[in-house]
Short mmCIF file of C-alpha atoms in Angstrom, two decimals:
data_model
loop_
_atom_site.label_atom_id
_atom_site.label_comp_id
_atom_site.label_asym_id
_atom_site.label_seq_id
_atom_site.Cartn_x
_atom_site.Cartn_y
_atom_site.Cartn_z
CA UNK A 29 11.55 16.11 6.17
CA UNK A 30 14.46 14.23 8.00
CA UNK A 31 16.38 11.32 6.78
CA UNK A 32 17.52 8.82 8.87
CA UNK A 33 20.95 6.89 7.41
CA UNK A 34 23.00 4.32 8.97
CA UNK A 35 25.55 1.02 7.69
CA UNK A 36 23.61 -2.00 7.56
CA UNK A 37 22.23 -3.89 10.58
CA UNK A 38 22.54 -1.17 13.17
CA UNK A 39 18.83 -0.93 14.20
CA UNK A 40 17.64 1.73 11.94
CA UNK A 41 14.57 0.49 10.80
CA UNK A 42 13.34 -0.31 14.62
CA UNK A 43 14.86 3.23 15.90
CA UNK A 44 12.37 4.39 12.77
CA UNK A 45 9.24 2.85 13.63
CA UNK A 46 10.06 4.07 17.54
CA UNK A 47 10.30 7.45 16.35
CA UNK A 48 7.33 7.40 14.02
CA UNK A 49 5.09 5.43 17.18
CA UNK A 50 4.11 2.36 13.98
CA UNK A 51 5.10 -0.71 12.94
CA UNK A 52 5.78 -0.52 9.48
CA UNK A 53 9.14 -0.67 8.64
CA UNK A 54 9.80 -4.29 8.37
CA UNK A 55 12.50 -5.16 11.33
CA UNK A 56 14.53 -8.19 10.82
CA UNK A 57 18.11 -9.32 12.30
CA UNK A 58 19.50 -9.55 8.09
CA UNK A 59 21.68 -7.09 6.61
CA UNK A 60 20.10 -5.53 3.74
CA UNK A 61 16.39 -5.87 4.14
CA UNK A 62 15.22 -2.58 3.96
CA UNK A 63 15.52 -1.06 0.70
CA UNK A 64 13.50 1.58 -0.60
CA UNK A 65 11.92 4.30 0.99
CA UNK A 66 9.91 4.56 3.28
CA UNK A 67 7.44 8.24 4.38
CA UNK A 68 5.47 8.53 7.31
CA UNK A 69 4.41 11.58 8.88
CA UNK A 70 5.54 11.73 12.34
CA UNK A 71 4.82 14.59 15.67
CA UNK A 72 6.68 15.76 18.41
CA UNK A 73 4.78 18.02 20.28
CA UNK A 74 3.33 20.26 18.03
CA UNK A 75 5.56 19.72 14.97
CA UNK A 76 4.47 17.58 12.64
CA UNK A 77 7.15 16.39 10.11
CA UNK A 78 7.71 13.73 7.24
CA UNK A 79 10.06 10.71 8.54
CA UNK A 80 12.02 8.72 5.56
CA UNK A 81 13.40 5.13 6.41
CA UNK A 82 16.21 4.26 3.99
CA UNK A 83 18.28 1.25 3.25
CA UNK A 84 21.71 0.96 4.87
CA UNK A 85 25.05 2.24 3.43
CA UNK A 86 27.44 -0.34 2.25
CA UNK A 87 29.25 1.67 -0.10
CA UNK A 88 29.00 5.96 -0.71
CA UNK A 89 26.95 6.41 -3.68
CA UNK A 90 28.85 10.01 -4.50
CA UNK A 91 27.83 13.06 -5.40
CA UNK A 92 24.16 14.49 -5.32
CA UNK A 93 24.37 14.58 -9.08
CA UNK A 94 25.27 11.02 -9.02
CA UNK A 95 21.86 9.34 -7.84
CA UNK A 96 19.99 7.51 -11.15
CA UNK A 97 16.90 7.79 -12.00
CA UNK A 98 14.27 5.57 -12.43
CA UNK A 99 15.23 5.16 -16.20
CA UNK A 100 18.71 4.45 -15.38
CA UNK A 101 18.23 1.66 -12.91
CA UNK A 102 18.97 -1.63 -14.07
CA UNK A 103 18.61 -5.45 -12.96
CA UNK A 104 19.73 -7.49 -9.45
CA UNK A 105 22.97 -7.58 -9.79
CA UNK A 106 23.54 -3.98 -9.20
CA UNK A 107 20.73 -3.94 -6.69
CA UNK A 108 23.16 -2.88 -3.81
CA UNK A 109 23.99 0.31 -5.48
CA UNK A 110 20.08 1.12 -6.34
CA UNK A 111 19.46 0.58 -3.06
CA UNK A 112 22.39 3.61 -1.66
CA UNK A 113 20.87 5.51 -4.50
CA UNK A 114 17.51 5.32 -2.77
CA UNK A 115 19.10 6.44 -0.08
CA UNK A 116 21.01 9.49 -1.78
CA UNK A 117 17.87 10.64 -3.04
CA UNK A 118 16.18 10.63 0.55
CA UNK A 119 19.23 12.62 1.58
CA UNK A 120 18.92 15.14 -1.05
CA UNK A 121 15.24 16.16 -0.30
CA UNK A 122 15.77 16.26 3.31
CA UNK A 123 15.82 19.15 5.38
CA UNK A 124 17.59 17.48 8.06
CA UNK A 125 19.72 14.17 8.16
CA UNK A 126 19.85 11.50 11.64
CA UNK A 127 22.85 8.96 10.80
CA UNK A 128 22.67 6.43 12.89
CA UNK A 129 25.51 3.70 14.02
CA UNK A 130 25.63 0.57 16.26
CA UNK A 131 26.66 1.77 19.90
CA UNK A 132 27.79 -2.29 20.51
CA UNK A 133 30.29 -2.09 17.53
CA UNK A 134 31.95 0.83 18.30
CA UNK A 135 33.29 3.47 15.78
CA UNK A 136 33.83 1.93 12.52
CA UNK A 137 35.57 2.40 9.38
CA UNK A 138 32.13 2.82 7.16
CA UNK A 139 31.06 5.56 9.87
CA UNK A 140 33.85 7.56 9.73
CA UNK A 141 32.93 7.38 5.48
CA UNK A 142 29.31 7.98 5.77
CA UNK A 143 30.29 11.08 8.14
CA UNK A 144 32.99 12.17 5.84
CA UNK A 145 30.42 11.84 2.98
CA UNK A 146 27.55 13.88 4.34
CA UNK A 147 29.87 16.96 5.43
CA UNK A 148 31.51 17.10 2.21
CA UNK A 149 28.25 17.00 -0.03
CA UNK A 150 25.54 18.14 2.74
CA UNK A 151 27.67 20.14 5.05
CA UNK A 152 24.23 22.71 5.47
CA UNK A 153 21.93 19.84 6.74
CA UNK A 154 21.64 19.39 10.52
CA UNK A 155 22.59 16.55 11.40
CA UNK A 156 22.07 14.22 14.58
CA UNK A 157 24.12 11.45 15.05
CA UNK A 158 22.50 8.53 17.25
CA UNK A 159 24.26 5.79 18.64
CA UNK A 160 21.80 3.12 19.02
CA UNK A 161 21.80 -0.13 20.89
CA UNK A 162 22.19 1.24 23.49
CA UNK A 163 20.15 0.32 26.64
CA UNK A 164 22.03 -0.84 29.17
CA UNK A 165 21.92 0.98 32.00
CA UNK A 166 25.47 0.35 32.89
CA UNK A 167 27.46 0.46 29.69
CA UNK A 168 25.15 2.76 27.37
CA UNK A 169 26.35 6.65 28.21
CA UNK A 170 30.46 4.76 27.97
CA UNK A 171 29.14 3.24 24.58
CA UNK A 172 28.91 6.50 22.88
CA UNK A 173 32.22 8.03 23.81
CA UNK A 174 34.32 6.84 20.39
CA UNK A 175 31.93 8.55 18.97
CA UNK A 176 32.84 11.78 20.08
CA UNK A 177 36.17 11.16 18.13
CA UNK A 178 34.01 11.95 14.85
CA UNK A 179 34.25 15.87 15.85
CA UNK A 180 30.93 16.40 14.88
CA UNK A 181 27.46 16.76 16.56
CA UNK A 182 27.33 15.44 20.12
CA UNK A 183 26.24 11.71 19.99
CA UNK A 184 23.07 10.61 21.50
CA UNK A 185 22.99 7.41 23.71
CA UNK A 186 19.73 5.74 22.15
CA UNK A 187 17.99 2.61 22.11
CA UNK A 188 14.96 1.32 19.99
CA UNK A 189 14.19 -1.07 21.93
CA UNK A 190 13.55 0.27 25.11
CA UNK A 191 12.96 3.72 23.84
CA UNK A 192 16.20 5.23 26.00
CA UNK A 193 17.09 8.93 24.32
CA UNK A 194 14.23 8.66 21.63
CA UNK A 195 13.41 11.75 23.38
CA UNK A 196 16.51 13.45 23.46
CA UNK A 197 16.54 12.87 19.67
CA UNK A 198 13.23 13.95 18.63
CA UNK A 199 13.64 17.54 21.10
CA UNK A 200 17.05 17.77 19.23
CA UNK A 201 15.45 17.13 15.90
CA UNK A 202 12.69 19.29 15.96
CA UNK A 203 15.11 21.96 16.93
CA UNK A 204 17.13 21.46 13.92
CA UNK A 205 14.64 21.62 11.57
CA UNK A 206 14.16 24.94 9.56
CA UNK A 207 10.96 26.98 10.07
CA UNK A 208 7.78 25.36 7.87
CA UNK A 209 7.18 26.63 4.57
CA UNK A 210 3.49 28.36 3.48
CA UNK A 211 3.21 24.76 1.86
CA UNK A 212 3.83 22.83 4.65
CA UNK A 213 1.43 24.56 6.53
CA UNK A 214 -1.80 23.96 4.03
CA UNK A 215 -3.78 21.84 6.21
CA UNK A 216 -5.47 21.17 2.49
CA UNK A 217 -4.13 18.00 2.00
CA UNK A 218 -7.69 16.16 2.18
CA UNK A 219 -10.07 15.99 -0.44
CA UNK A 220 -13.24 17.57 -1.61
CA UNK A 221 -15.17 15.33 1.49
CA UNK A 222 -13.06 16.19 4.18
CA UNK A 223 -10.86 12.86 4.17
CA UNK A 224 -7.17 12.08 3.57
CA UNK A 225 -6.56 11.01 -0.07
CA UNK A 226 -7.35 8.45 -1.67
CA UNK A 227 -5.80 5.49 -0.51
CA UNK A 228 -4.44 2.92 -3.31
CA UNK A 229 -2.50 -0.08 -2.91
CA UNK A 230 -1.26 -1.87 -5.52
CA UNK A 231 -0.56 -5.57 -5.02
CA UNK A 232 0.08 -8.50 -7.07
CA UNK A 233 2.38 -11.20 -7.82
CA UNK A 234 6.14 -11.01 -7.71
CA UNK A 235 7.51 -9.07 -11.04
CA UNK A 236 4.01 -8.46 -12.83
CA UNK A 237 5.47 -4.40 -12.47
CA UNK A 238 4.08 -3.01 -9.89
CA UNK A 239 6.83 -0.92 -8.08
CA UNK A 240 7.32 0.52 -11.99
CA UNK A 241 4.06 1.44 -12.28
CA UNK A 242 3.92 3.36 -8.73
CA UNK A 243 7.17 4.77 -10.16
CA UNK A 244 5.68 5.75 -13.46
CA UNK A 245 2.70 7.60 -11.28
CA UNK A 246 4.98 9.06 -8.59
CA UNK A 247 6.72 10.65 -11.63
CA UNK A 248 10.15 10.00 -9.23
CA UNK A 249 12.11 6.82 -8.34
CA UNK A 250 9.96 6.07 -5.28
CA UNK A 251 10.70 2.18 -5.57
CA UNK A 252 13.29 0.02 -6.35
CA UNK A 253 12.77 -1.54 -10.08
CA UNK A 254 14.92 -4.73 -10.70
CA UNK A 255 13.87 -8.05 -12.99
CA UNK A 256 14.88 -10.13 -9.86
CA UNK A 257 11.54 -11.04 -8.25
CA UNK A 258 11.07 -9.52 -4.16
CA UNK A 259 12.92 -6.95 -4.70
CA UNK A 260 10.33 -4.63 -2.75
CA UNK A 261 9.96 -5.54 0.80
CA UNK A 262 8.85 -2.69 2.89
CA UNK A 263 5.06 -0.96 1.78
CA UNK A 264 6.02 2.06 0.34
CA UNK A 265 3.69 5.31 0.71
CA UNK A 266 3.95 7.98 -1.81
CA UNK A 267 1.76 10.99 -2.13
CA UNK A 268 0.56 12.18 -5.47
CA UNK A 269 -1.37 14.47 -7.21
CA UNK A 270 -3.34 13.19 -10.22
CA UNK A 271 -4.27 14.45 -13.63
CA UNK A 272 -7.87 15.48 -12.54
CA UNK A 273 -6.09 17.18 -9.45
CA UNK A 274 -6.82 14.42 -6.68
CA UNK A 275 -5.14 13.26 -3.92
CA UNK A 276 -3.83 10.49 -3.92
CA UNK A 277 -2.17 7.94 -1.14
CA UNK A 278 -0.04 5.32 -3.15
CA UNK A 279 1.23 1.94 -1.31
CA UNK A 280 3.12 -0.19 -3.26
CA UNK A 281 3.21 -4.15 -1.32
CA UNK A 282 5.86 -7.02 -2.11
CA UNK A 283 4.70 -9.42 -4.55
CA UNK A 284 2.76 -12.01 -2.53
CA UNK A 285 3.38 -15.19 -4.03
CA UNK A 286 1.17 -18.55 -2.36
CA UNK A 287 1.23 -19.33 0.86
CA UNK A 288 2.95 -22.87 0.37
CA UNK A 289 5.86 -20.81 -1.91
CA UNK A 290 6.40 -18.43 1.06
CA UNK A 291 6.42 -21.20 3.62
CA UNK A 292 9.20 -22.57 2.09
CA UNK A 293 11.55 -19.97 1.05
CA UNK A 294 14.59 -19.20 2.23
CA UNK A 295 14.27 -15.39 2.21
CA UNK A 296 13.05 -15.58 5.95
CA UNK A 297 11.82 -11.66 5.94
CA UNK A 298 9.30 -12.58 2.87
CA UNK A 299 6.72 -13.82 4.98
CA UNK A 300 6.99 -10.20 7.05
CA UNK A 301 6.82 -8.37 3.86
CA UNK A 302 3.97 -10.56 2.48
CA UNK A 303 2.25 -9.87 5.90
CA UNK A 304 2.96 -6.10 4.97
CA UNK A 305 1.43 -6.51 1.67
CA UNK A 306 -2.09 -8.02 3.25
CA UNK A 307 -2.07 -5.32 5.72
CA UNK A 308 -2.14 -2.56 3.25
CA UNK A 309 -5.31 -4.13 2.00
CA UNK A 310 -6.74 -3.20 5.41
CA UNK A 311 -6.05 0.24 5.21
CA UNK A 312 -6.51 0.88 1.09
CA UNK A 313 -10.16 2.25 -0.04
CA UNK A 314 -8.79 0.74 -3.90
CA UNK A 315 -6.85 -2.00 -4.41
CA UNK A 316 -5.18 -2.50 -8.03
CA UNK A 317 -4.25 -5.66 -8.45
CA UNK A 318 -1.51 -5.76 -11.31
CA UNK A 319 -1.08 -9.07 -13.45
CA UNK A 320 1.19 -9.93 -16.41
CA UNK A 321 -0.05 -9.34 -19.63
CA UNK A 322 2.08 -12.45 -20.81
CA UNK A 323 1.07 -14.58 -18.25
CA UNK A 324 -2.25 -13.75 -17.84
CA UNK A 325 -5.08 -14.04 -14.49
CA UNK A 326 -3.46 -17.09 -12.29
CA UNK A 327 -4.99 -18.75 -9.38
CA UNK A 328 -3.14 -16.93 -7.09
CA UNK A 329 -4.70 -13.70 -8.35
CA UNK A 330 -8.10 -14.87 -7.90
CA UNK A 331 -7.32 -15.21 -4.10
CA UNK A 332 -5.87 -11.97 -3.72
CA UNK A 333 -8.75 -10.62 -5.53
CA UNK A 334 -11.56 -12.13 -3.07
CA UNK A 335 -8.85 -10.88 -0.43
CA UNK A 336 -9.71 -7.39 -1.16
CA UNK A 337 -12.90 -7.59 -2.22
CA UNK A 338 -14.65 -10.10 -0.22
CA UNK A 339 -12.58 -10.01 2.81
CA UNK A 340 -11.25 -6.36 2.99
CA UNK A 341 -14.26 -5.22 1.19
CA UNK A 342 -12.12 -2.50 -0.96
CA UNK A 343 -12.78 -0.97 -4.42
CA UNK A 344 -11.19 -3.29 -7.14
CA UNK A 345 -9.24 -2.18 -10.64
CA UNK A 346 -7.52 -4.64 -12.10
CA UNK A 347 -4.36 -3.75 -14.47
CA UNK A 348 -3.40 -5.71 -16.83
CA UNK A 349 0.66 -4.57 -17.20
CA UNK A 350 3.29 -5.51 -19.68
CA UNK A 351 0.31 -4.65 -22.33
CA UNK A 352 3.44 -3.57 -25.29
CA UNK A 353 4.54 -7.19 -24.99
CA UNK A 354 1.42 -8.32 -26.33
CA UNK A 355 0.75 -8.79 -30.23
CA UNK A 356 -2.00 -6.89 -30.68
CA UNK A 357 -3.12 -8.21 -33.95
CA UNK A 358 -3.68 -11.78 -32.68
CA UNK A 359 -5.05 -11.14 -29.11
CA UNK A 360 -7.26 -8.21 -29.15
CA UNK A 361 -7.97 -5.85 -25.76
CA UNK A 362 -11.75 -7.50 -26.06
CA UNK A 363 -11.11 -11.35 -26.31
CA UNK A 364 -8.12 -10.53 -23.61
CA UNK A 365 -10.97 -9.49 -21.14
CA UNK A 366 -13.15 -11.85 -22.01
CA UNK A 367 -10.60 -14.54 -21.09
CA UNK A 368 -10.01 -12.19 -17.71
CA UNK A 369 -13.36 -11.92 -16.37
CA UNK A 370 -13.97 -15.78 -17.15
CA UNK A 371 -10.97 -16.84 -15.23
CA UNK A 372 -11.72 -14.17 -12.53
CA UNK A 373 -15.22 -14.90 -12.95
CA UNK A 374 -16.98 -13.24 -9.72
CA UNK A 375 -15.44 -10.35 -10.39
CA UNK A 376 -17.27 -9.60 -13.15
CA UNK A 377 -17.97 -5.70 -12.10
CA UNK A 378 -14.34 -5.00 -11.24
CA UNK A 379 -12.76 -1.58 -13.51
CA UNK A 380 -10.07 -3.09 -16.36
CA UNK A 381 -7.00 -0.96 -17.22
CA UNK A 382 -4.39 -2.34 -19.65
CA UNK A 383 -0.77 -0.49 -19.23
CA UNK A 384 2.34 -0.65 -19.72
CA UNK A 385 4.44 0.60 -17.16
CA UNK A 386 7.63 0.79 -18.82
CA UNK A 387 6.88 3.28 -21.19
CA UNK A 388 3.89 5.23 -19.13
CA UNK A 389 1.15 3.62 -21.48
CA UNK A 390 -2.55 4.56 -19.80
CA UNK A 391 -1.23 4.79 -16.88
CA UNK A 392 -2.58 7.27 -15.39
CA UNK A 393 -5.89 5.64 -16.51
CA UNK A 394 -5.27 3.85 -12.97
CA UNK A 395 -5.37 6.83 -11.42
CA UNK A 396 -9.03 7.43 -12.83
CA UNK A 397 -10.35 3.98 -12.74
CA UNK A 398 -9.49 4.07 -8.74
CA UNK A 399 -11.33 7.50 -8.19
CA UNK A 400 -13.99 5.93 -10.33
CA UNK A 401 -14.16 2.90 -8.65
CA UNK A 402 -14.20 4.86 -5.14
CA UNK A 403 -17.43 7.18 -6.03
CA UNK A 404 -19.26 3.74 -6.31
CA UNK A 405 -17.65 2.73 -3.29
CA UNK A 406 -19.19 5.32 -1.02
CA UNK A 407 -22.44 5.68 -3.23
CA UNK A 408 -25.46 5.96 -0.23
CA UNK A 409 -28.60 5.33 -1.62
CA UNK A 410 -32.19 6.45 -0.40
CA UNK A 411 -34.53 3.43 0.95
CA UNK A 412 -37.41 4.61 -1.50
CA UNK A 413 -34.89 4.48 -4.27
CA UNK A 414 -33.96 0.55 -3.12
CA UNK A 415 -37.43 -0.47 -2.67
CA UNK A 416 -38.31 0.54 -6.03
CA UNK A 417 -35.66 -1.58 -7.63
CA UNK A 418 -35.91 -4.37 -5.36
CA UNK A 419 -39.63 -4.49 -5.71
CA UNK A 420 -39.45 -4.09 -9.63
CA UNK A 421 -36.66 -7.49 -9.62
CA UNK A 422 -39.40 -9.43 -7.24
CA UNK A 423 -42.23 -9.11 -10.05
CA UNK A 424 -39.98 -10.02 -12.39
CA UNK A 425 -38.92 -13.00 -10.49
CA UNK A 426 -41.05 -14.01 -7.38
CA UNK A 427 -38.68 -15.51 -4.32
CA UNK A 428 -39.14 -19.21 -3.90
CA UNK A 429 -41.48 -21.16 -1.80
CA UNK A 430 -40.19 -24.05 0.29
CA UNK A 431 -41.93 -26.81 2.41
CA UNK A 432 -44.76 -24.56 1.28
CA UNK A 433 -43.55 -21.21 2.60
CA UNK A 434 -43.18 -18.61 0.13
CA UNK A 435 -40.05 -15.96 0.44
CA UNK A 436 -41.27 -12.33 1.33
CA UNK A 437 -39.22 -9.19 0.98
CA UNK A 438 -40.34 -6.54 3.67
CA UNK A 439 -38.02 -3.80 2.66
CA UNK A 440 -34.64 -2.94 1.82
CA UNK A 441 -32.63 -0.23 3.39
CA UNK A 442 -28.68 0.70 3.25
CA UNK A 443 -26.86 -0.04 6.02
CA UNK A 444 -23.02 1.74 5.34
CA UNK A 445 -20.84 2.55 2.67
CA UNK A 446 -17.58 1.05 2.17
CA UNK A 447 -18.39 -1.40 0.59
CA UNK A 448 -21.93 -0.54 0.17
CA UNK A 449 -24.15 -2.92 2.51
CA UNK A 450 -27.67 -3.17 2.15
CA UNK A 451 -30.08 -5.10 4.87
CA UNK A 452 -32.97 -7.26 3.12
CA UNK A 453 -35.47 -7.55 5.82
CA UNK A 454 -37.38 -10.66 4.84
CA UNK A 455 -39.97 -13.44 6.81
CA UNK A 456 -36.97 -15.89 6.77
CA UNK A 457 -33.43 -16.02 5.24
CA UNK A 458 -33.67 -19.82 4.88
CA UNK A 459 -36.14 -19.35 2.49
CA UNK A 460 -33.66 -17.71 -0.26
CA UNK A 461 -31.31 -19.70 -1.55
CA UNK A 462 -27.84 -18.66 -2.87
CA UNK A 463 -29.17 -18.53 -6.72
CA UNK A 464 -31.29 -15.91 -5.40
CA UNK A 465 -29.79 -13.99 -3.51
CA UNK A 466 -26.91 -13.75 -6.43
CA UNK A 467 -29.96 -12.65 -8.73
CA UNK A 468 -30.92 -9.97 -6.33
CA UNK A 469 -27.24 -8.57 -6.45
CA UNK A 470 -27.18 -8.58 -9.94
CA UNK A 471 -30.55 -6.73 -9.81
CA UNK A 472 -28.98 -3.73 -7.66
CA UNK A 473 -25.50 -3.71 -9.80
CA UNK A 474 -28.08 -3.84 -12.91
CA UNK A 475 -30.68 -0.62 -12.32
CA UNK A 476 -27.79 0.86 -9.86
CA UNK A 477 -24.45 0.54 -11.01
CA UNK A 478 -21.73 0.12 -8.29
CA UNK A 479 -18.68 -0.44 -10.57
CA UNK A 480 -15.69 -1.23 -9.32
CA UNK A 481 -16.87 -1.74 -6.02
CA UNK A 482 -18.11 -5.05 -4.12
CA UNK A 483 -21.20 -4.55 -2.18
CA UNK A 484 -22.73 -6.90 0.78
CA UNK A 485 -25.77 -7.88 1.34
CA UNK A 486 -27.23 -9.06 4.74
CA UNK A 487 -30.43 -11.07 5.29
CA UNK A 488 -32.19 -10.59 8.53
CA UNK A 489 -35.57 -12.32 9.33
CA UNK A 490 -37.97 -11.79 12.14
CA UNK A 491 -37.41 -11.83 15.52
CA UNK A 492 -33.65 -12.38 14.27
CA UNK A 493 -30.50 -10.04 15.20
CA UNK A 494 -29.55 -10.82 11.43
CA UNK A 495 -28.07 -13.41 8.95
CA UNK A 496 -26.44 -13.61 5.81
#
C-alpha cells in the first residue's frame, strides 16, 4: 500500500486518478476538497498494489500515536484537523509514502514541514517525492531543482495532466515497495461464486449517518464523521469482512440532497460529489439507503430509491438510523414501518433494518440484510417452475379482453439476473393493462419470493422484437 501526501491544491488528487488509470477522486481547483480516504487497487506491470488518496496537509497532525479515532472525532469546526488525521492514518498503514508538491510554487515552507515530519516519525518508509505541475517542455526538468535542496530522494519532474514522469514514478514506486506478504498474494479475495465481493453503497441524504455507519462496519475510521452536513465528498471504498465471513465492497457517497438544492449551492464541488454518489449506484449490486429515524422517509428518498431500484436495478435495504433517538414506547418498530412502506409505497418488498450507528446497534444486521437481499437478486429460476406460477395466477384471474380480444399468456421464461427479468410472451402487450401487469408481479414476488430485490418484467407480442 502507498500513500500519496501533499499541501493543499498541488494536484494530488488528479496525479492519483493518473496513477490509478480512473476517475474517481473528485478533482476540483478548491483547497480542501478531498478529505477522507480514498483505496483503489492499482498495477504496474505485474505488481498489483493498493493506492490511498488523502486530503492535503495544512498543519502536521504529530506523532503516529496522535491520530483519533473514530470515537474521538468531533464536529466541523475541527474538521481541518480530522481531515490530517485521515491522512496520518493512511500514512501509518502504508508501506510506502509519495509526497507530492506544486513544481509552479517552488519549495515552500509547509514542504520543508511535511518532509521534516515524515523522516522524523516514518524515517523506514520509502519515500518518492514528485514535483507535479510540471509539463512544460521548457521549464519542467528547471522546476524541480529547489527541490533538490530538501536532501532527500531525487525529485521527479511529473505532470497529471499530460501524464509526463507518471512513469518514472510508478517504475520507482514499485521498486520501493517491500516484497508481498503470503496475504497479499491470496488471489481469494472473491466469493463463494467466483466474483469480487459484494458491492454495497450506502447513500442517502446529507447527515442521516451514513459515513458513521460505514465507520461502525469498517470497525476503523474509514470516513470523516462531523454534524456539519457534506462533509464526505469523495466515494469511499472499504473492504470488509462480515460476521458470516463475506466479502464485502463498502462505498460510502455524499449525501445527495435535490437537484434544485444542489443547483444552487455555493459549494461548487457538491454537484461532482453528488455525481459521485449516483455513479456508485451503477456499480453497487445493494444499495442501502440510510434515512433519519427523527425525520423519517422524505420525498427526496423516494427518488433515490426508484434511482436504484428502477433505474440502476440494484438490491434495496433500507436503514432506518438514529433508531436510540426514538421513544420507543410511543412509536413502536411496527407502526414506524408501516408509516415507511406507505410513504415509500412501491417499495413494498425492500429489506428494513433499524440502527443506530452511534453506538453499533444492529448494525451489522446491514451486513446480512444486503447478502440477503443479493441471493434474491441473482435467484435464476427454471421456465417450468414460472409457468406453473404464472399459469396458477391466470386461473385465478383471467387477463382482460378489449375491443373483444381476450389477453393470452404463451409462456414465461427468465431472461437475466440482476435484477431478475422475466419475458411474458403474450398475443399482444396492449391488451394488459398496468393493473395487470402489477398483479402479475405481485403473483411472482407472492409464490416466489424475491426480497429485497426489484425484478422487471418485459412484454413481447408476436411478430414483435419486444415491449414493456
Amino acid at each position: 500500500m502507498n500513500t500519496p501526501l501533499r499541501t493543499p491544491n498541488v494536484g494530488k488528487s488528479a496525479l492519483f486518478n493518473r496513477l490509478t488509470g480512473t476517475k474517481r477522486a473528485i478533482v476540483y481547483d478548491q483547497p480542501g476538497v478531498t478529505r477522507d480516504r480514498m483505496y483503489i487497487r492499482a498495477f504496474w506491470g505485474d505488481t498489483e498494489f493498493m493506492m490511498v488518496d488523502t486530503g492535503g496537509l495544512e498543519s502536521l497532525p504529530g506523532s503516529p500515536e496522535d491520530a483519533p479515532s473514530v470515537d474521538t472525532v468531533g464536529g466541523f469546526e475541527i474538521l481541518p484537523g480530522m481531515v490530517e488525521s485521515q491522512a496520518a492514518l493512511a500514512v501509518n498503514e502504508a508501506a510506502a509514502l509519495i509526497m507530492v508538491c506544486d513544481g509552479q510554487k517552488g519549495l515552500t515552507n509547509a514542504d520543508e514541514e511535511i518532509y521534516g515530519w515524515i523522516r522524523k516519525y516514518h524515517s523506514k518508509k520509502p519515500l518518492l517525492l514528485a514535483v507535479n505541475k510540471c509539463e512544460s517542455t521548457t521549464k519542467g526538468e528547471e522546476q524541480v531543482l529547489d527541490f533538490w535542496s530538501l536532501g532527500g530522494p531525487t525529485p521527479l519532474a511529473v505532470s497529471a495532466i499530460s501524464g509526463t514522469g507518471t512513469g518514472e514514478l510508478l517504475d520507482g514506486l514499485v521498486a520501493a515497495l517491500p516484497p508481498p506478504s503470503p496475504e497479499d498474494l491470496d488471489p481469494s479475495w472473491k466469493d463463494e461464486e467466483g466474483d469480487g465481493p459484494l458491492k454495497v453503497a450506502i447513500i442517502g441524504r446529507p447527515n442521516v449517518g451514513k459515513s458513521s455507519l460505514l465507520n461502525q462496519l469498517a470497525g476503523d475510521a474509514r470516513s470523516i464523521v462531523s454534524d456539519y452536513s457534506g462533509t464526505t465528498r469523495d466515494t469511499i471504498d472499504s473492504d470488509v469482512i462480515g460476521a458470516d465471513g463475506k466479502k464485502y465492497t463498502l462505498i460510502d457517497t455524499a449525501g445527495i440532497r435535490r437537484r434544485t438544492s444542489v443547483a444552487a449551492s455555493k459549494d461548487a464541488p457538491e454537484s461532482l460529489a453528488v455525481g459521485r454518489a449516483l455513479q456508485a449506484m451503477r456499480r453497487a449490486d445493494v444499495v442501502v439507503l440510510v434515512i433519519d429515524a427523527e425525520e423519517g422517509p422524505s420525498q427526496q428518498d423516494f427518488v433515490l430509491s426508484e434511482r436504484a431500484a428502477v433505474q440502476e436495478g440494484c438490491a434495496l435495504v433500507l436503514c432506518v438510523n438514529k433508531w436510540d433517538r426514538i421513544d420507543k414506547d410511543t412509536y413502536s418498530m411496527n407502526e414506524y414501518t408501516k408509516t415507511l412502506r406507505s410513504k415509500l409505497r412501491v417499495f413494498e418488498w425492500a429489506s428494513v433494518v433499524y440502527t443506530s450507528a452511534l453506538t453499533g446497534q444492529r448494525v451489522q444486521k446491514v451486513l446480512q440484510a444486503a447478502a440477503e437481499a443479493s441471493v434474491h437478486h441473482r435467484k435464476r429460476l427454471s421456465t417450468a417452475t414460472l409457468n406453473s406460477v404464472i399459469q396458477e395466477a391466470t386461473l385465478w384471474k383471467s387477463p382482460p379482453s378489449k375491443a373483444g380480444r381476450k389477453g393470452r399468456v404463451y409462456y414465461v421464461t427468465q431472461a437475466s439476473t440482476r435484477p431478475p427479468t422475466f419475458v411474458f410472451f403474450v398475443n399482444d402487450p396492449k391488451l394488459f393493462p398496468d393493473t395487470y401487469k402489477r398483479y402479475m408481479e405481485r403473483s411472482l414476488r407472492d409464490n416466489i419470493g424475491f426480497p429485497g430485490s426489484p425484478i422487471r418484467i418485459l412484454w413481447r407480442g408476436k411478430g414483435a422484437k419486444g415491449k414493456k
